[in-house]
Amino acid sequence: MSEAKTPWSGRFERTPGEFQQRFGASLGVDARLYAEDIAGSIAHARMLGARHILSAEDVESIETGLREILADIEAGRFALDLGDEDIHMAIEGELTRRIGDAGKRLHTARSRNDQVATDLRMYAKRKACEVLGAIDELRATLVRRAEENLEVVMPGYTHLQKAQPVVFAHHLLAYFWMLTRDVERVRHAYAAADALPLGSAALAGTTFDIDRRAVARELGFQSVVPNSLDAVSDRDFALDLAFACALGMVHLSRMAEEIVLWSSEEFGFVTLDDEWSTGSSIMPQKKNPDFAELVRGKTGRAVGDLVALLVMLKGLPLAYDKDMQEDKEPLFDGVDTYLDCLQAVDGMVATMRVNASRMRADAEGGFMAATDLADYLAAHGVAFREAHELVGALVLMCEREGRTLQDLSLDELRAVSPVFGDDVLRIREIESVVGRRSSEGGTAPGRVREQLELAAERLAEDERWRSKHVA
Ligand code: ARG
């Protein structure tokens, strides 16, 4: 039996055993909230001072003590005692060891329930900004690589079968917009976390005449949570962030999958930098896209983290329940995983060599001008369904004879439909197939250039948001 003294020892005749202590503790996980916990406590103490609930001397020594603890933790001079239940008890206990009775007064008008909710919201806001920064790094890389590859023609796919050619820039920018939606989701999570629970105490508010708005201002919260029960039992902000991470990871996983495909000998569209590849312990020739595969593989973790949070919260009665202590590990893991994977994908995309001639050569195959031949007939009065049939027959013929649509002579085309004129010979060329897809949002280089401008503007706008919100 451990003789650890608990904060509730007045009510208890015996203390929990070692197992119960370990089973109930969260310090190993929540220690990383130390900076938020200290900032929250300082703001709380100052408010108590301003409201004459604590004396100015007490507030002064609490603040000094907490700042010293922060500095000591950061310098590695203070190792948290794993005998403490959580980071809140650990810091408060250390403060009291250092400053005496004033430390025991810090918890006036506060509960760990509103304390932990506050710490976690601050953490979520800080990490949301960090994630946004990492997404922006990758988006900037995508824009840069798109600028470099504006004229590089590659096959576009549906069902992973060659469909119509696109420029590589267009393909890269598709990911830019996908990631832009991720930015919106992370910002939503930021906004969801941006209200202060502190001052709700255990669940019902407090008998002390506190000033929640002053604490909110000091800690950089937009508002205060209006209902004390909701304040201590809401973890939606954590779920929002975990969801943003999970879907962000799903997006990175799709990108990673393409990197794996593209870097295979079969595709050969890109060559990964040596720094972003690994070899084989047995096969000397191998160069493997391990990091892309890991991003794909780690997506399961982020999705699992989200599911763990959803299930943890399901069925919890108001207000705080100890189940909620299980919120931190998945949230931390989801965010950490996503941050690492953003960095990995950014590194791969930034440094991969684009094999433009291979992409261009591959765009010759797959009869990718077929839609254009059908469009040509349709534009000249043939009903599109009929045009589709006629060109389908041409494709079948080419396939049997091992030829391409570009190999067919004008006579052969005209034998299928007299509507074909000699201008079709230019129209079926791959550059023209790409260049004529100039509808808004299409792959024609002119349109992609327009898109690049939009992307750059959007990136600049989002960077401005970030510079105003960095927590
Ligand atoms: N370690 C706890 C958690 O993370 C802090 C809140 C504890 N509150 C309580 N009433 N036991 O949720």
PDB file of N, CA, C and O and ligand atoms in Angstrom, residues 26 30 85-86 88 112-113 116 235 320 322 324-325 327-328, ligand 1:
ATOM      1  N   SER A  26      -2.973   9.997 -14.736  1.00  0.00           N
ATOM      2  CA  SER A  26      -2.829  10.370 -16.148  1.00  0.00           C
ATOM      3  C   SER A  26      -1.570  11.195 -16.389  1.00  0.00           C
ATOM      4  O   SER A  26      -1.331  11.663 -17.492  1.00  0.00           O
ATOM      5  N   ASP A  30      -0.639  13.462 -19.524  1.00  0.00           N
ATOM      6  CA  ASP A  30      -1.017  14.884 -19.559  1.00  0.00           C
ATOM      7  C   ASP A  30       0.106  15.830 -19.120  1.00  0.00           C
ATOM      8  O   ASP A  30      -0.078  17.042 -19.104  1.00  0.00           O
ATOM      9  N   GLU A  85      -1.135  12.268  -9.417  1.00  0.00           N
ATOM     10  CA  GLU A  85      -2.186  11.736 -10.282  1.00  0.00           C
ATOM     11  C   GLU A  85      -2.163  12.350 -11.674  1.00  0.00           C
ATOM     12  O   GLU A  85      -2.254  11.661 -12.680  1.00  0.00           O
ATOM     13  N   ASP A  86      -2.056  13.667 -11.713  1.00  0.00           N
ATOM     14  CA  ASP A  86      -2.061  14.310 -13.035  1.00  0.00           C
ATOM     15  C   ASP A  86      -1.224  15.588 -12.969  1.00  0.00           C
ATOM     16  O   ASP A  86      -0.703  15.953 -11.903  1.00  0.00           O
ATOM     17  N   HIS A  88      -2.076  18.603 -13.060  1.00  0.00           N
ATOM     18  CA  HIS A  88      -2.634  19.668 -12.216  1.00  0.00           C
ATOM     19  C   HIS A  88      -2.207  19.485 -10.757  1.00  0.00           C
ATOM     20  O   HIS A  88      -1.781  20.428 -10.102  1.00  0.00           O
ATOM     21  N   ARG A 112     -10.588  20.775 -10.676  1.00  0.00           N
ATOM     22  CA  ARG A 112      -9.800  20.236 -11.793  1.00  0.00           C
ATOM     23  C   ARG A 112     -10.662  20.057 -13.039  1.00  0.00           C
ATOM     24  O   ARG A 112     -10.154  19.985 -14.131  1.00  0.00           O
ATOM     25  N   ASN A 113     -11.977  20.005 -12.826  1.00  0.00           N
ATOM     26  CA  ASN A 113     -12.847  19.800 -13.985  1.00  0.00           C
ATOM     27  C   ASN A 113     -12.803  20.984 -14.949  1.00  0.00           C
ATOM     28  O   ASN A 113     -12.686  20.808 -16.167  1.00  0.00           O
ATOM     29  N   VAL A 116      -8.912  21.308 -16.227  1.00  0.00           N
ATOM     30  CA  VAL A 116      -8.426  20.443 -17.304  1.00  0.00           C
ATOM     31  C   VAL A 116      -9.091  20.814 -18.631  1.00  0.00           C
ATOM     32  O   VAL A 116      -8.453  20.790 -19.689  1.00  0.00           O
ATOM     33  N   ARG A 235     -16.290  18.066 -24.809  1.00  0.00           N
ATOM     34  CA  ARG A 235     -15.002  17.779 -25.448  1.00  0.00           C
ATOM     35  C   ARG A 235     -15.148  17.829 -26.969  1.00  0.00           C
ATOM     36  O   ARG A 235     -14.314  17.310 -27.707  1.00  0.00           O
ATOM     37  N   TYR A 320     -18.804  16.309 -15.544  1.00  0.00           N
ATOM     38  CA  TYR A 320     -17.532  15.609 -15.707  1.00  0.00           C
ATOM     39  C   TYR A 320     -17.646  14.141 -15.292  1.00  0.00           C
ATOM     40  O   TYR A 320     -18.268  13.804 -14.284  1.00  0.00           O
ATOM     41  N   LYS A 322     -14.908  10.610 -15.164  1.00  0.00           N
ATOM     42  CA  LYS A 322     -13.481  10.278 -15.244  1.00  0.00           C
ATOM     43  C   LYS A 322     -13.122   9.662 -16.605  1.00  0.00           C
ATOM     44  O   LYS A 322     -11.962   9.706 -17.032  1.00  0.00           O
ATOM     45  N   MET A 324     -13.433  10.927 -19.193  1.00  0.00           N
ATOM     46  CA  MET A 324     -12.886  12.001 -20.013  1.00  0.00           C
ATOM     47  C   MET A 324     -11.375  12.148 -19.875  1.00  0.00           C
ATOM     48  O   MET A 324     -10.743  12.790 -20.695  1.00  0.00           O
ATOM     49  N   GLN A 325     -10.823  11.555 -18.842  1.00  0.00           N
ATOM     50  CA  GLN A 325      -9.363  11.556 -18.726  1.00  0.00           C
ATOM     51  C   GLN A 325      -8.735  10.842 -19.934  1.00  0.00           C
ATOM     52  O   GLN A 325      -7.578  11.079 -20.273  1.00  0.00           O
ATOM     53  N   ASP A 327      -9.395  11.331 -22.886  1.00  0.00           N
ATOM     54  CA  ASP A 327      -9.468  12.156 -24.100  1.00  0.00           C
ATOM     55  C   ASP A 327      -8.085  12.559 -24.631  1.00  0.00           C
ATOM     56  O   ASP A 327      -7.917  12.801 -25.816  1.00  0.00           O
ATOM     57  N   LYS A 328      -7.113  12.598 -23.708  1.00  0.00           N
ATOM     58  CA  LYS A 328      -5.851  13.226 -24.100  1.00  0.00           C
ATOM     59  C   LYS A 328      -5.000  12.373 -25.025  1.00  0.00           C
ATOM     60  O   LYS A 328      -4.470  12.852 -26.037  1.00  0.00           O
TER      61      LYS A 328
HETATM   62  N1  ARG B   1      -6.825  14.030 -14.765  1.00  0.00           N
HETATM   63  C1  ARG B   1      -8.209  14.424 -14.924  1.00  0.00           C
HETATM   64  C2  ARG B   1      -8.565  14.424 -16.396  1.00  0.00           C
HETATM   65  O1  ARG B   1      -7.695  14.497 -17.164  1.00  0.00           O
HETATM   66  C3  ARG B   1      -8.426  15.786 -14.368  1.00  0.00           C
HETATM   67  C4  ARG B   1      -9.791  16.046 -13.886  1.00  0.00           C
HETATM   68  C5  ARG B   1     -10.074  15.231 -12.707  1.00  0.00           C
HETATM   69  N2  ARG B   1     -11.296  15.588 -12.097  1.00  0.00           N
HETATM   70  C6  ARG B   1     -11.870  14.764 -11.225  1.00  0.00           C
HETATM   71  N3  ARG B   1     -12.965  15.153 -10.722  1.00  0.00           N
HETATM   72  N4  ARG B   1     -11.370  13.620 -10.937  1.00  0.00           N
HETATM   73  O2  ARG B   1      -9.729  14.359 -16.753  1.00  0.00           O
END
